Structure formats: structure tokens, C-alpha cells
JSON list of C-alpha atoms in Angstrom, two decimals:
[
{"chain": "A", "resi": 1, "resn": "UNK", "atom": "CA", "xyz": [82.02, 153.47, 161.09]},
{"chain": "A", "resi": 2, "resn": "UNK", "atom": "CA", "xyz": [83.39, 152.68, 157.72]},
{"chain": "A", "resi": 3, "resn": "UNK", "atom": "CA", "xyz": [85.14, 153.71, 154.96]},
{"chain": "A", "resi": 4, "resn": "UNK", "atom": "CA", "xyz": [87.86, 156.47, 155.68]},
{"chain": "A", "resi": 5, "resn": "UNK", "atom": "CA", "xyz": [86.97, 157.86, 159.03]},
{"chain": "A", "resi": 6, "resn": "UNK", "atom": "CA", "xyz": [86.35, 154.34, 160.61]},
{"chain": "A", "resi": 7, "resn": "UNK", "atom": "CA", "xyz": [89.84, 153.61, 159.19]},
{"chain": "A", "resi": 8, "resn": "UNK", "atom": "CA", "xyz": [91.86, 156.73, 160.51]},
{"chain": "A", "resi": 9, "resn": "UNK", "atom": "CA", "xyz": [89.62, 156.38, 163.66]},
{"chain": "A", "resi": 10, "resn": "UNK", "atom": "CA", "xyz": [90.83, 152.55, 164.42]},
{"chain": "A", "resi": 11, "resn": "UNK", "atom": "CA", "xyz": [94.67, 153.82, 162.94]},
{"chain": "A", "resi": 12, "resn": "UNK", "atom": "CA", "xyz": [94.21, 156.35, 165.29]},
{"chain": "A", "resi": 13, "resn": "UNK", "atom": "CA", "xyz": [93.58, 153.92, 168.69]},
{"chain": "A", "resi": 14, "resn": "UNK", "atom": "CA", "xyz": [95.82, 151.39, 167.78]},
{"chain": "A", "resi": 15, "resn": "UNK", "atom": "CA", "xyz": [98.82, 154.46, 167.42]},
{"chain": "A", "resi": 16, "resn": "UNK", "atom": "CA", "xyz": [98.16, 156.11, 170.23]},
{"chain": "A", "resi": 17, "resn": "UNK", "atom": "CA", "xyz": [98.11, 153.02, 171.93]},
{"chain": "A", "resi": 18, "resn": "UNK", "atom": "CA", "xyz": [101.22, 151.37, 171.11]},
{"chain": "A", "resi": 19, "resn": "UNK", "atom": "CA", "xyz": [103.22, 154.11, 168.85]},
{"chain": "A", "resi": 20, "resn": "UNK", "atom": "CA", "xyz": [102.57, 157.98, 170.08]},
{"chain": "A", "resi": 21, "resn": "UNK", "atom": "CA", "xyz": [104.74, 156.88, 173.36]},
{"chain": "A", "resi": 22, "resn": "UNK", "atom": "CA", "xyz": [107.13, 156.32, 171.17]},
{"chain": "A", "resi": 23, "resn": "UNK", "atom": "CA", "xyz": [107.09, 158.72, 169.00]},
{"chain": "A", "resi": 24, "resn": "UNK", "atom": "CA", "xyz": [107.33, 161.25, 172.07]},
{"chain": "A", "resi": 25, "resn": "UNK", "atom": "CA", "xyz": [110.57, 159.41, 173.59]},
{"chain": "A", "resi": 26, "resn": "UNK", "atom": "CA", "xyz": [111.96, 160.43, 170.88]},
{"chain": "A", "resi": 27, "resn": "UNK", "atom": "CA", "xyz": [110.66, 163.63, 169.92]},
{"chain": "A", "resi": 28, "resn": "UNK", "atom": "CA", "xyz": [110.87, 164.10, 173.70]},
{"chain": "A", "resi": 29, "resn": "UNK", "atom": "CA", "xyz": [107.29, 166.01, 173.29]},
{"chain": "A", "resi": 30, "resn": "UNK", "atom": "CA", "xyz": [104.09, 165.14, 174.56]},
{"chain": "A", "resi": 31, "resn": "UNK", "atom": "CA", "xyz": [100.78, 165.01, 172.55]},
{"chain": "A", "resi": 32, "resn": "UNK", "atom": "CA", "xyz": [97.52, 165.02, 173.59]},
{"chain": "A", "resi": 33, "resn": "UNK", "atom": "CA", "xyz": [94.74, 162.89, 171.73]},
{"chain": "A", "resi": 34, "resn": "UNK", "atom": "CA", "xyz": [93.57, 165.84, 170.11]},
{"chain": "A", "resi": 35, "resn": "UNK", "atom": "CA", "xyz": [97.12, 166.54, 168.64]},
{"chain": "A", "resi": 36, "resn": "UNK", "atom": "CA", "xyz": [97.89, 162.35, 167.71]},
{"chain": "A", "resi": 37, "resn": "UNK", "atom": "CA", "xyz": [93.91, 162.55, 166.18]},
{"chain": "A", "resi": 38, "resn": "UNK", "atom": "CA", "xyz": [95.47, 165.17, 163.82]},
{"chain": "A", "resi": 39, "resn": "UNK", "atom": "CA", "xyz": [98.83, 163.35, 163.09]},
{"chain": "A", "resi": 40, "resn": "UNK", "atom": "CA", "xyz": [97.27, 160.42, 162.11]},
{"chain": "A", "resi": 41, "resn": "UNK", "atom": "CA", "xyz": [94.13, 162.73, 160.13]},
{"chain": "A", "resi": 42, "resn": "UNK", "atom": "CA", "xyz": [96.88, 164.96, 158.71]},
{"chain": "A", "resi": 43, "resn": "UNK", "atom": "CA", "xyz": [99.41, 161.87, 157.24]},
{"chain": "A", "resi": 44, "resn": "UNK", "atom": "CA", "xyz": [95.88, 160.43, 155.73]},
{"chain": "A", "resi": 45, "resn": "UNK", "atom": "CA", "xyz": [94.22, 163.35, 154.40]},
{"chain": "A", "resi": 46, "resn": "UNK", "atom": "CA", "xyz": [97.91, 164.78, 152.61]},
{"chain": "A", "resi": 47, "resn": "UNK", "atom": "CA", "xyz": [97.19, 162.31, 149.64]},
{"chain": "A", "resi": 48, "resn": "UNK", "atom": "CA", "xyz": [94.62, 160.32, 148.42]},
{"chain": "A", "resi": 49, "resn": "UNK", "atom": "CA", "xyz": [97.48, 158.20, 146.81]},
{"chain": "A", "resi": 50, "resn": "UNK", "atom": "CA", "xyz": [97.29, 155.20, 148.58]},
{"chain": "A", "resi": 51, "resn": "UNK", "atom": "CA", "xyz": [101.40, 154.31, 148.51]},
{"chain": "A", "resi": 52, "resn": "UNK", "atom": "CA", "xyz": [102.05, 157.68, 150.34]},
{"chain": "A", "resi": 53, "resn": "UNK", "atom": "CA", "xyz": [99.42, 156.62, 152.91]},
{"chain": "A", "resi": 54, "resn": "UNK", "atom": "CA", "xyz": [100.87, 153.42, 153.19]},
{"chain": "A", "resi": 55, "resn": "UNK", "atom": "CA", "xyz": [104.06, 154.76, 153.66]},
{"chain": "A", "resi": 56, "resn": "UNK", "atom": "CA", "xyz": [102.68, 157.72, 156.14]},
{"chain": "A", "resi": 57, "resn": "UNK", "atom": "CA", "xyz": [101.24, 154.62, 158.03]},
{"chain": "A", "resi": 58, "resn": "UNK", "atom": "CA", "xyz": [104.86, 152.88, 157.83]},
{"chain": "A", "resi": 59, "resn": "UNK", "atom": "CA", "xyz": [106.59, 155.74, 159.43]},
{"chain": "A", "resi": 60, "resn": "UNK", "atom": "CA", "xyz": [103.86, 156.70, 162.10]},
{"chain": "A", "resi": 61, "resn": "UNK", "atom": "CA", "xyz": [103.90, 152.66, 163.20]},
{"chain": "A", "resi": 62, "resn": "UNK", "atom": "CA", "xyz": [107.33, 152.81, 162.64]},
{"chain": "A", "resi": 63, "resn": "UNK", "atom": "CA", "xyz": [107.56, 148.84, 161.02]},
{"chain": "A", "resi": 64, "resn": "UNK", "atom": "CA", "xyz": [110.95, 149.62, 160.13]},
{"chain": "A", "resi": 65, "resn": "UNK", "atom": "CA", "xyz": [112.24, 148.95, 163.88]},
{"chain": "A", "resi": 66, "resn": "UNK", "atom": "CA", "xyz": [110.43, 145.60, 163.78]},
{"chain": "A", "resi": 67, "resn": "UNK", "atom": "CA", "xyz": [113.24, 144.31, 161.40]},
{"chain": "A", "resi": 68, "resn": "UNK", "atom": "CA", "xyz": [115.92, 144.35, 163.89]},
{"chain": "A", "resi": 69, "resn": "UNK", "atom": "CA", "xyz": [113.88, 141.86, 165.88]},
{"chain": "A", "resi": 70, "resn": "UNK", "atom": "CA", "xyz": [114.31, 139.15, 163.31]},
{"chain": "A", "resi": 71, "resn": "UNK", "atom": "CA", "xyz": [117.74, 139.27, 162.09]},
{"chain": "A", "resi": 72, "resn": "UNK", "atom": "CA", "xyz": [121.35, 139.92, 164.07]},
{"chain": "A", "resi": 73, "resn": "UNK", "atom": "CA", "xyz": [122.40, 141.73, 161.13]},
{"chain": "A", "resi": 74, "resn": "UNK", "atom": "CA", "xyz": [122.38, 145.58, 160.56]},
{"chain": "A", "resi": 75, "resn": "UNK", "atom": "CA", "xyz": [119.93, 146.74, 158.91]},
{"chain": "A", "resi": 76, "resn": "UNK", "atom": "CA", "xyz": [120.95, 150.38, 156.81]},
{"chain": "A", "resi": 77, "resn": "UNK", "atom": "CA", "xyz": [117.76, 152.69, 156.54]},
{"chain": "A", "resi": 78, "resn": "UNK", "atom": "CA", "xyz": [118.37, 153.17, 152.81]},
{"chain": "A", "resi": 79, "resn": "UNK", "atom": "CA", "xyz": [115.60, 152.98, 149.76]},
{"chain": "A", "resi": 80, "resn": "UNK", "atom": "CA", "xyz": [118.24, 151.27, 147.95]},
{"chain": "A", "resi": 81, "resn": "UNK", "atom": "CA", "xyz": [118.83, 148.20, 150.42]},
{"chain": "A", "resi": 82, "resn": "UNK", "atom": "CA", "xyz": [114.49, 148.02, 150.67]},
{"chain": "A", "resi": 83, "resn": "UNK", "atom": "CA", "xyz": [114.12, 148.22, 147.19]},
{"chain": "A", "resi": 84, "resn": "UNK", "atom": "CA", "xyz": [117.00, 146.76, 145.79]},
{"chain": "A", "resi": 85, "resn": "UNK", "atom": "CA", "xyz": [118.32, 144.59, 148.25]},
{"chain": "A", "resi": 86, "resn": "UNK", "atom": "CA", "xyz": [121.51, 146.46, 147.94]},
{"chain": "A", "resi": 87, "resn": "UNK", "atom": "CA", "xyz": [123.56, 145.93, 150.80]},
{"chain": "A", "resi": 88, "resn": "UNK", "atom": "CA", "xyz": [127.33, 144.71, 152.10]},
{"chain": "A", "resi": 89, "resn": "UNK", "atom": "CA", "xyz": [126.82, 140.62, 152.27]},
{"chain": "A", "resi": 90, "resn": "UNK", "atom": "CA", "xyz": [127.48, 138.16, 150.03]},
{"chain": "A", "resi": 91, "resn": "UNK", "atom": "CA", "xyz": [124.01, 136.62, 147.73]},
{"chain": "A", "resi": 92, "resn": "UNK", "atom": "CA", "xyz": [125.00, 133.20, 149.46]},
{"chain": "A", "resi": 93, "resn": "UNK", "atom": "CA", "xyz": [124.69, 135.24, 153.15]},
{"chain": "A", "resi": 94, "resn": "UNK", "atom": "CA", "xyz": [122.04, 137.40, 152.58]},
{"chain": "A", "resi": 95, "resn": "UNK", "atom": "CA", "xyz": [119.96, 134.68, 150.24]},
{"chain": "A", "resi": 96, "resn": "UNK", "atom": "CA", "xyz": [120.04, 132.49, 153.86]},
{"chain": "A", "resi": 97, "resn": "UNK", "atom": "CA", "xyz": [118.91, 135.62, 156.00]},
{"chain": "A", "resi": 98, "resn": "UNK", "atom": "CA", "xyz": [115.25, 136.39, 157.29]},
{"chain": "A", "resi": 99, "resn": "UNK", "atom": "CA", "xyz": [115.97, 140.17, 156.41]},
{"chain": "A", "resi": 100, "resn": "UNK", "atom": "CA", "xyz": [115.54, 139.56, 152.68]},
{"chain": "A", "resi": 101, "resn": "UNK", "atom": "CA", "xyz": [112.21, 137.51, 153.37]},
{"chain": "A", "resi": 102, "resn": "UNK", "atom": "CA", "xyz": [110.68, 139.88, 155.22]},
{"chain": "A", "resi": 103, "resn": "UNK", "atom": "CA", "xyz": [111.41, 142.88, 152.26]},
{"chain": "A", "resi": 104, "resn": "UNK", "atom": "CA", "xyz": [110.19, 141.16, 150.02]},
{"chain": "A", "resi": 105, "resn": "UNK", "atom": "CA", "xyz": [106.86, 140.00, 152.06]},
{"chain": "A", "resi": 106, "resn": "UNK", "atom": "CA", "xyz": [106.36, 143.60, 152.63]},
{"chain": "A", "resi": 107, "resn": "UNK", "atom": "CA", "xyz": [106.58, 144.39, 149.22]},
{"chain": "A", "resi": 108, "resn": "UNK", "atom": "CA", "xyz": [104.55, 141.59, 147.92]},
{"chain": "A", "resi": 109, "resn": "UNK", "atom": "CA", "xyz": [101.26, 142.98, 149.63]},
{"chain": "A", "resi": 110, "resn": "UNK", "atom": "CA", "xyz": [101.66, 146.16, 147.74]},
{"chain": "A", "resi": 111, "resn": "UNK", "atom": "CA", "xyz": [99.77, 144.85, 144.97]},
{"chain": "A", "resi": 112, "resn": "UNK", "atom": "CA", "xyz": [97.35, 142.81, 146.93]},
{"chain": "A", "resi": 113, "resn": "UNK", "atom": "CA", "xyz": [95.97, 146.16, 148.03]},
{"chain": "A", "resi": 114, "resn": "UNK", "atom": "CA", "xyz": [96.53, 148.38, 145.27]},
{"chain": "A", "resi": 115, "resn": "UNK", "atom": "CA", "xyz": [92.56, 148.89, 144.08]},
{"chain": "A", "resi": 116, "resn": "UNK", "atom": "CA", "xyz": [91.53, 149.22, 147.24]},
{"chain": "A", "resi": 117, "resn": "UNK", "atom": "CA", "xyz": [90.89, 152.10, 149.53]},
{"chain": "A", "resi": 118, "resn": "UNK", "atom": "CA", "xyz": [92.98, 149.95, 152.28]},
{"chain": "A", "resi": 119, "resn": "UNK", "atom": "CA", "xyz": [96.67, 149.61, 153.09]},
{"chain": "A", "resi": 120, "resn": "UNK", "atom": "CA", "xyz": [98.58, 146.50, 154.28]},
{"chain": "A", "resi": 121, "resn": "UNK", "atom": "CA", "xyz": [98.81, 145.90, 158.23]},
{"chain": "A", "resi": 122, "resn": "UNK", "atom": "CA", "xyz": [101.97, 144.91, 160.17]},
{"chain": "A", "resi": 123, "resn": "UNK", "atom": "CA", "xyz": [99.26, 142.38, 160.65]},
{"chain": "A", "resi": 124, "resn": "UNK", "atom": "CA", "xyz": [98.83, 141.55, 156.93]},
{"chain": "A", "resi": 125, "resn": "UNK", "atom": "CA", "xyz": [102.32, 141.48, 157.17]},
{"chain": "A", "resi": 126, "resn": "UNK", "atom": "CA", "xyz": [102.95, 138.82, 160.60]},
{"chain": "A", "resi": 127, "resn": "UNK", "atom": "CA", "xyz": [100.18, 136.69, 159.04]},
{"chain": "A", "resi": 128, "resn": "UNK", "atom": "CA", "xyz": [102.11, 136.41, 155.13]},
{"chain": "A", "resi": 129, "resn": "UNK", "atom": "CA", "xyz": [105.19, 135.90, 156.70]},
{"chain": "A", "resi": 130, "resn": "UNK", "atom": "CA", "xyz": [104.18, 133.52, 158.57]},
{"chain": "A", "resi": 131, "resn": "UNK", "atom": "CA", "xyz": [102.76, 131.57, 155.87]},
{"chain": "A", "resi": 132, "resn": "UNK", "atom": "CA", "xyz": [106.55, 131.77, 154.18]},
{"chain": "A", "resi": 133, "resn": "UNK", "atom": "CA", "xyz": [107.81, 130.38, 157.05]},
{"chain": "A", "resi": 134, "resn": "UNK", "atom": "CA", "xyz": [105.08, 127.68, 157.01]},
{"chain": "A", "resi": 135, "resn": "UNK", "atom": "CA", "xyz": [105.77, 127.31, 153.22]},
{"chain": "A", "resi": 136, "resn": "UNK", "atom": "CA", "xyz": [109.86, 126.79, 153.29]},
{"chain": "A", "resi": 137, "resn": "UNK", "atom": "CA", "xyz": [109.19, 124.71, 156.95]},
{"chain": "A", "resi": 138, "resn": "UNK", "atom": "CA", "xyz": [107.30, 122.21, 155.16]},
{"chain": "A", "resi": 139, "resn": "UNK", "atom": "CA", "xyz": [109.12, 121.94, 151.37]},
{"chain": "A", "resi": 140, "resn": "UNK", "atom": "CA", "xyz": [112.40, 121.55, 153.94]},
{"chain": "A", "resi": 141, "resn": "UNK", "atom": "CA", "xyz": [110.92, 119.26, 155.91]},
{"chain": "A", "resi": 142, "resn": "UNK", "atom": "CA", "xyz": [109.49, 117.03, 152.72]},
{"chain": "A", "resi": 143, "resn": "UNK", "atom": "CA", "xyz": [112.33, 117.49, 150.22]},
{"chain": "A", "resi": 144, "resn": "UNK", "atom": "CA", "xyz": [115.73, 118.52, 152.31]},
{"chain": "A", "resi": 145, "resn": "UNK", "atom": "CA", "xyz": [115.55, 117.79, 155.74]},
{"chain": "A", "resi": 146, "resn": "UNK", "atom": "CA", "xyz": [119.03, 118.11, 156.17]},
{"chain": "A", "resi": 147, "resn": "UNK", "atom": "CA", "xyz": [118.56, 121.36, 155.78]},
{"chain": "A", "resi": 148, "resn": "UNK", "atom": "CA", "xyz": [116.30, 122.06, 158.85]},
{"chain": "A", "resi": 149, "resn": "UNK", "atom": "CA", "xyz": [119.33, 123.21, 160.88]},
{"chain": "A", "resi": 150, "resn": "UNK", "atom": "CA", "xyz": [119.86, 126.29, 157.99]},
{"chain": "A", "resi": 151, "resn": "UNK", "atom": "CA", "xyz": [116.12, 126.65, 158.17]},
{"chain": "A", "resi": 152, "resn": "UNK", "atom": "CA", "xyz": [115.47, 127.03, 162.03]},
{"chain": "A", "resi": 153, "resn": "UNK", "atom": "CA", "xyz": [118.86, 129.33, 162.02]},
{"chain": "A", "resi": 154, "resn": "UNK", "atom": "CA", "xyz": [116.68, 131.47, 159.53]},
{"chain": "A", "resi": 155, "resn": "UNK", "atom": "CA", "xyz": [114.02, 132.02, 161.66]},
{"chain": "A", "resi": 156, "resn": "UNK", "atom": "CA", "xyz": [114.94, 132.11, 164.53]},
{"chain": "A", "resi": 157, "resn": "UNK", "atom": "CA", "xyz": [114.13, 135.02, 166.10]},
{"chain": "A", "resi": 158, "resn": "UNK", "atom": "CA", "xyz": [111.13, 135.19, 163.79]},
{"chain": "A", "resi": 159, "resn": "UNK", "atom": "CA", "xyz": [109.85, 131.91, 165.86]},
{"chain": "A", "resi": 160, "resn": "UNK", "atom": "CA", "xyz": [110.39, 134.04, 168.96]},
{"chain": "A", "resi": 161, "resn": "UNK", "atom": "CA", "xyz": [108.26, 136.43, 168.35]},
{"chain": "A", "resi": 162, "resn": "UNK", "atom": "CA", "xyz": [105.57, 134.25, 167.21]},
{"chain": "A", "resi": 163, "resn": "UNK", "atom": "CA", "xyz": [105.78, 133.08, 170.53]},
{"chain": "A", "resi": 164, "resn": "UNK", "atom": "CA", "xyz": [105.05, 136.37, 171.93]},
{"chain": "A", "resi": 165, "resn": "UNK", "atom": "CA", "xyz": [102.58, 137.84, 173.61]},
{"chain": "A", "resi": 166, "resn": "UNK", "atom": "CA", "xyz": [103.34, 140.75, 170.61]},
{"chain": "A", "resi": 167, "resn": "UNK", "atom": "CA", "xyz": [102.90, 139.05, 167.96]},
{"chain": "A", "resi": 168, "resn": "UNK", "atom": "CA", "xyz": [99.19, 136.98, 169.09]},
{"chain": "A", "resi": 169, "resn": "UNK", "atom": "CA", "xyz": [98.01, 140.65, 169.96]},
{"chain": "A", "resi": 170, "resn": "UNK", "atom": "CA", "xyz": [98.67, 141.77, 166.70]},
{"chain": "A", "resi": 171, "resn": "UNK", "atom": "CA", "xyz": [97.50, 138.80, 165.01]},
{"chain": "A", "resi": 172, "resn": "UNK", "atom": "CA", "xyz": [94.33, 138.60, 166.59]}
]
């Protein structure tokens, strides 16, 4: 299949999968596949702008719990501290946190996708943050390696779950 169908299709599997159990905990409901086929068909077919899919996406894989993974700090569910960064630490605190990292990563590949009829992944997503990580490993390593300490408290947890069985399924 390609184009739309094949998309909400494969969307479709993967949710049901890993996020409709999920979503039922804590609707404390239970769907069929008929009923998750027309979740996922329904959050799709509402627009055909592709930022409100993306976001429909966002919400139905809920990406937003990923975040506390990564970071020991609290993360408010505000537009202001995902857009803005607005939030209660200090630049020199939340400049040396993952949590601002992974915003902006997940903002970034907004406009990687913004012609085409597809929406960023939590796998686009693993694989360019990853690459950041690579990135600020290797200009530490080369120009600062005193700073590797800062740099491995940084991503920490986000070298965890690399290591997980989580993150190879959804990077393969």
C-alpha cells in the first residue's frame, strides 16, 4: 500500500500494538480494532494540514511521556515550556539538560517534513537525537575533554535507553 492508507494502515499496527493499551489504562475502556482503525482514520482524515496530523499522531503515540525517560527533571505539559522553553531553571541549568535537546530535536524535523505528505517518527526523532549526541560526544571529546563528565551527566539516561531493547525496536 502507499500513500495515505498504507500510512494510517502501518500508524494503525504500530498503535494498537504498543499505544491503544495504553490509552485504555487510562481511559479505563476497551477498544476493539475496528474502534482503534477509526481513532487512528478519524485523527488523520480531521485535516489534511499536516501539523495537526503530526500533532494527532503526537498525542495518539503519546511522545510526550517519553521525555520523562531522559531527564530527572519535571517536565510541565505547557505550549509555552515546548515552544518557548519557558520554564522554572536557570539558562546555565537548563542550557546543561537533555530536556532542552530533545525540544528542540523535535522541533527541528518540522521543517524537514513540511512538503511532504509524511510526518516525523519517534523514530525520526531517536535517530536525530542520536546524531546530537554523537555530534556534542565527539566536539567534547576533540576540543574539551574535561568536559566529558558534564557531557555523560547529560545523557545519561538518554544512553540508557539506547541500550534498550525499546529503543533498537524502534530504530530498526
Amino acid at each position: 500500500m502507499t500513500g495515505f492508507t498504507g500510512r494510517v494502515t502501518a500508524i494503525t499496527k504500530l498503535t494498537k500494538r504498543r499505544r491503544s493499551y495504553k490509552w485504555e489504562r487510562e481511559l479505563q475502556r476497551t477498544f476493539t480494532d475496528s474502534e482503534w482503525q477509526t481513532v487512528v482514520t478519524n485523527s488523520y482524515r480531521s485535516t489534511i494540514c499536516a501539523r495537526l496530523q503530526e500533532n494527532n499522531y503526537k498525542l495518539l503515540s503519546q511522545w510526550y511521556r517519553l521525555l520523562p525517560k531522559f531527564t530527572d527533571m519535571a517536565i510541565p505539559d505547557s505550549a509555552s515550556f515546548f515552544l518557548l522553553h519557558c520554564n522554572e531553571m536557570s539558562p546555565a541549568r537548563y542550557r546543561k539538560s537533555l530536556i532542552s535537546t530533545l525540544i528542540t530535536v523535535a522541533k527541528s524535523l518540522i521543517p524537514l517534513f513540511w512538503k511532504s505528505k509524511t510526518i516525523p517518527t519517534l523514530k525520526d526523532w531517536a535517530l536525530k537525537v542520536n546524531e546530537i549526541y554523537q555530534f556534542e560526544h565527539y566536539k567534547t571529546e576533540t576540543s574539551n575533554p574535561q568536559y566529558l563528565e558534564n557531557l555523560t551527566q547529560k545523557w545519561f539516561y538518554w544512553l540508557q535507553f539506547t541500550d534498550s531493547q525499546e529503543y533498537r525496536t524502534l530504530t530498526s
